[in-house]
Short mmCIF file of C-alpha atoms in Angstrom, two decimals:
data_model
loop_
_atom_site.label_atom_id
_atom_site.label_comp_id
_atom_site.label_asym_id
_atom_site.label_seq_id
_atom_site.Cartn_x
_atom_site.Cartn_y
_atom_site.Cartn_z
CA MET A 1 82.06 21.24 17.00
CA PRO A 2 79.03 19.87 18.84
CA ILE A 3 76.09 22.11 19.74
CA ASN A 4 76.11 22.69 23.50
CA VAL A 5 72.67 22.24 25.02
CA ALA A 6 71.23 22.69 28.51
CA ILE A 7 68.02 21.10 29.76
CA VAL A 8 65.60 22.61 32.29
CA GLU A 9 63.00 19.95 33.11
CA ASP A 10 61.48 18.93 36.44
CA ASP A 11 60.47 15.38 35.41
CA PRO A 12 63.57 13.25 36.14
CA ARG A 13 62.67 10.58 33.59
CA VAL A 14 62.23 13.11 30.80
CA ARG A 15 65.36 14.98 31.87
CA GLU A 16 67.52 11.85 31.88
CA GLY A 17 66.07 10.74 28.55
CA ARG A 18 67.03 14.02 26.88
CA LEU A 19 70.44 13.92 28.50
CA ALA A 20 71.07 10.47 27.01
CA LEU A 21 69.74 11.62 23.64
CA LEU A 22 72.07 14.63 23.49
CA ASN A 23 75.15 12.71 24.58
CA GLY A 24 74.42 9.75 22.32
CA GLY A 25 76.44 11.09 19.37
CA ASP A 26 79.08 13.59 18.32
CA ASP A 27 76.81 16.44 17.13
CA PHE A 28 75.41 17.51 20.50
CA ARG A 29 76.71 17.89 24.04
CA CYS A 30 74.66 18.41 27.18
CA VAL A 31 76.36 21.00 29.40
CA GLY A 32 73.75 20.91 32.15
CA ALA A 33 70.47 19.29 33.15
CA PHE A 34 68.48 21.16 35.79
CA PRO A 35 65.28 20.29 37.70
CA ASN A 36 64.16 23.88 38.09
CA ALA A 37 64.69 27.44 36.89
CA GLU A 38 66.54 28.52 40.00
CA ALA A 39 69.27 25.91 39.52
CA ALA A 40 69.60 26.80 35.84
CA LEU A 41 69.98 30.53 36.58
CA LYS A 42 72.65 29.77 39.16
CA GLN A 43 74.77 27.49 36.99
CA LEU A 44 74.30 28.47 33.34
CA PRO A 45 76.26 31.77 33.53
CA HIS A 46 79.36 29.72 34.41
CA ASP A 47 79.15 27.62 31.23
CA TRP A 48 76.75 29.12 28.69
CA PRO A 49 75.20 26.65 26.22
CA ASP A 50 74.26 27.42 22.63
CA VAL A 51 70.67 26.25 23.12
CA VAL A 52 68.39 25.65 26.11
CA LEU A 53 65.46 23.23 26.16
CA MET A 54 63.12 24.90 28.65
CA ASP A 55 60.00 23.33 30.11
CA ILE A 56 57.26 25.96 30.49
CA ARG A 57 55.71 24.53 33.66
CA LEU A 58 58.32 24.26 36.42
CA PRO A 59 58.10 24.19 40.21
CA GLY A 60 58.87 27.58 41.73
CA MET A 61 59.89 30.06 39.04
CA SER A 62 58.15 29.34 35.74
CA GLY A 63 59.93 28.57 32.51
CA VAL A 64 58.67 31.87 31.07
CA GLU A 65 60.23 33.86 33.92
CA CYS A 66 63.45 31.91 33.53
CA VAL A 67 63.61 32.75 29.82
CA ALA A 68 63.27 36.46 30.54
CA LYS A 69 66.08 36.38 33.11
CA LEU A 70 68.39 34.31 30.90
CA LYS A 71 67.83 36.62 27.91
CA GLU A 72 68.70 39.63 30.08
CA LEU A 73 71.99 37.97 30.98
CA ARG A 74 72.72 36.63 27.48
CA PRO A 75 70.52 38.09 24.70
CA ALA A 76 72.02 35.81 22.03
CA LEU A 77 71.02 32.64 23.89
CA GLN A 78 68.64 30.45 21.89
CA ILE A 79 65.81 28.90 23.93
CA ILE A 80 63.29 26.31 22.80
CA MET A 81 60.19 26.09 24.97
CA VAL A 82 58.83 22.61 25.61
CA THR A 83 55.12 22.49 26.38
CA ILE A 84 52.46 19.85 26.91
CA CYS A 85 49.75 21.86 25.18
CA ALA A 86 49.48 24.98 23.02
CA ASP A 87 48.33 27.48 25.65
CA ASP A 88 47.86 30.91 24.02
CA GLU A 89 48.79 33.01 27.04
CA GLN A 90 51.90 30.99 27.84
CA ILE A 91 52.98 31.20 24.20
CA PHE A 92 52.61 34.98 24.12
CA ASN A 93 54.47 35.40 27.39
CA SER A 94 57.32 33.18 26.23
CA LEU A 95 57.62 35.03 22.92
CA LYS A 96 57.76 38.35 24.72
CA ALA A 97 60.40 36.93 27.04
CA GLY A 98 62.57 35.99 24.05
CA ALA A 99 61.92 32.32 23.30
CA SER A 100 63.21 31.19 19.91
CA GLY A 101 60.94 28.24 19.22
CA TYR A 102 58.54 25.64 20.56
CA LEU A 103 58.20 21.89 20.79
CA ILE A 104 55.37 19.71 22.03
CA LYS A 105 56.63 17.62 24.94
CA LYS A 106 55.85 14.35 23.18
CA ALA A 107 58.06 15.28 20.20
CA LYS A 108 60.10 12.40 18.84
CA PRO A 109 63.87 12.31 19.53
CA ALA A 110 64.66 13.12 15.90
CA GLU A 111 62.34 16.14 16.03
CA ILE A 112 64.08 17.44 19.17
CA LEU A 113 67.52 17.17 17.59
CA GLU A 114 66.27 18.77 14.37
CA ALA A 115 64.77 21.68 16.32
CA ILE A 116 68.03 22.25 18.21
CA THR A 117 69.98 22.28 14.97
CA GLU A 118 67.47 24.62 13.35
CA VAL A 119 67.44 27.18 16.15
CA HIS A 120 71.23 27.07 16.40
CA SER A 121 71.33 28.01 12.71
CA GLY A 122 69.03 30.98 13.25
CA GLY A 123 65.72 29.29 12.56
CA ALA A 124 62.52 29.29 14.59
CA PRO A 125 61.23 25.74 15.11
CA MET A 126 57.59 25.47 16.12
CA SER A 127 55.22 22.56 16.34
CA GLY A 128 52.43 22.99 13.81
CA ALA A 129 49.64 23.26 16.37
CA ILE A 130 51.47 25.97 18.29
CA ALA A 131 52.39 27.94 15.17
CA ARG A 132 48.74 28.06 14.12
CA LYS A 133 47.62 29.31 17.53
CA VAL A 134 50.32 31.98 17.67
CA VAL A 135 49.51 33.28 14.19
CA GLU A 136 45.79 33.32 15.00
CA CYS A 137 46.41 35.31 18.18
CA PHE A 138 48.46 37.89 16.31
CA ARG A 139 45.71 38.15 13.69
CA GLN A 140 43.32 39.12 16.46
CA SER A 141 45.66 41.86 17.67
CA PRO A 142 44.91 45.42 16.47
CA ALA A 143 48.61 46.37 16.34
CA GLN A 144 50.07 47.23 12.93
CA GLU A 145 53.78 47.30 13.77
CA THR A 146 54.90 45.92 10.41
CA GLU A 147 53.61 49.03 8.64
CA GLY A 148 56.61 50.90 10.06
CA LEU A 149 59.09 48.69 8.19
CA SER A 150 60.79 49.78 4.99
CA LYS A 151 60.19 47.94 1.72
CA ARG A 152 63.51 46.11 2.08
CA GLU A 153 62.83 45.20 5.70
CA ASN A 154 59.41 43.79 4.79
CA GLU A 155 61.05 41.83 2.00
CA ILE A 156 63.62 40.34 4.37
CA LEU A 157 60.96 39.61 6.98
CA GLY A 158 59.03 37.73 4.32
CA TYR A 159 62.06 35.53 3.71
CA LEU A 160 62.45 34.95 7.45
CA ALA A 161 58.83 33.81 7.57
CA LYS A 162 59.63 31.22 4.89
CA GLY A 163 62.45 29.82 7.03
CA TYR A 164 65.38 31.36 5.15
CA GLN A 165 68.63 31.92 7.07
CA ASN A 166 70.56 35.20 6.79
CA LYS A 167 73.07 33.72 4.32
CA GLU A 168 70.27 32.44 2.08
CA ILE A 169 68.50 35.80 2.18
CA ALA A 170 71.74 37.55 1.24
CA GLU A 171 72.14 35.27 -1.78
CA ALA A 172 68.52 35.72 -2.85
CA LEU A 173 68.68 39.52 -2.65
CA SER A 174 72.31 39.95 -3.79
CA LEU A 175 73.26 41.54 -0.47
CA SER A 176 76.08 40.90 1.97
CA VAL A 177 75.35 38.78 5.04
CA LEU A 178 76.37 41.76 7.19
CA THR A 179 73.79 43.96 5.47
CA VAL A 180 71.07 41.37 6.01
CA SER A 181 72.05 41.02 9.67
CA THR A 182 71.80 44.79 10.08
CA HIS A 183 68.33 44.81 8.52
CA VAL A 184 67.25 41.97 10.81
CA ARG A 185 68.42 43.90 13.88
CA ASN A 186 66.49 46.95 12.66
CA ILE A 187 63.39 44.80 12.16
CA TYR A 188 63.68 43.54 15.74
CA ASP A 189 63.99 47.11 17.03
CA LYS A 190 61.00 48.39 15.04
CA LEU A 191 58.77 45.46 15.98
CA HIS A 192 59.90 45.57 19.61
CA VAL A 193 60.81 41.89 19.61
CA ARG A 194 63.79 39.90 20.80
CA SER A 195 63.55 36.77 18.70
CA ARG A 196 63.11 35.67 15.11
CA THR A 197 60.05 33.69 16.11
CA GLU A 198 58.18 36.72 17.43
CA ALA A 199 59.15 38.80 14.38
CA VAL A 200 57.86 36.11 12.03
CA VAL A 201 54.53 35.63 13.79
CA LYS A 202 53.93 39.39 13.82
CA PHE A 203 54.57 39.39 10.07
CA LEU A 204 52.22 36.46 9.52
CA GLY A 205 49.60 38.10 11.70
CA SER A 206 49.81 41.33 9.71
CA GLN A 207 49.45 39.37 6.48
CA GLY A 208 46.35 37.69 7.86
CA LYS A 209 44.78 41.04 8.83
CA SER A 210 45.55 42.48 5.42
CA GLY A 211 43.86 39.52 3.82
CA SER A 212 40.77 39.87 5.99
CA ARG A 213 40.38 43.54 5.01
CA GLN A 214 40.22 42.54 1.36
CA ASP A 215 37.40 40.06 1.89
#
């Protein structure tokens, strides 16, 4: 079955280009292309996609606000933010809202399709420049949420940070996929996050702070 994708992008040329890209083969299907957040919020609940490509900067309601509202309606929805530049504040706000990954707007078509496939499989695609900024911002935060995780939960979070999917973690630790999924949900609850991306960057940030204390 194809991965159903919706696009929220105010630039008509970019929007039409992504629409053509998604419908150019059998692996993806565009179920909606919207010029603003308001139109997306009105239509998406009638035909939920698997993944949303969401521009951060939109006329009217911002992409960050739209993410928060969509996640309230459908927590399992996977959303990839598309941004021109790696703005720290916008990244934080999007993570808190529940975004699952990031792409730079000038990403190549193959990179866009790869990111959609990755996030649909439970991954957290991020452009390298954005990932570095997010991790650095978490390193500067005084919070130590990961200290509240159990040994097993920290172990699983470490695998998530390496890009492992739940099935791969289960195989590596000789656990059932259901058990791993339960641990992942507990990790989300303890870290007060709503996405794999935010959980991973909090883990990486805590690792960075631990390293700096040893210097």
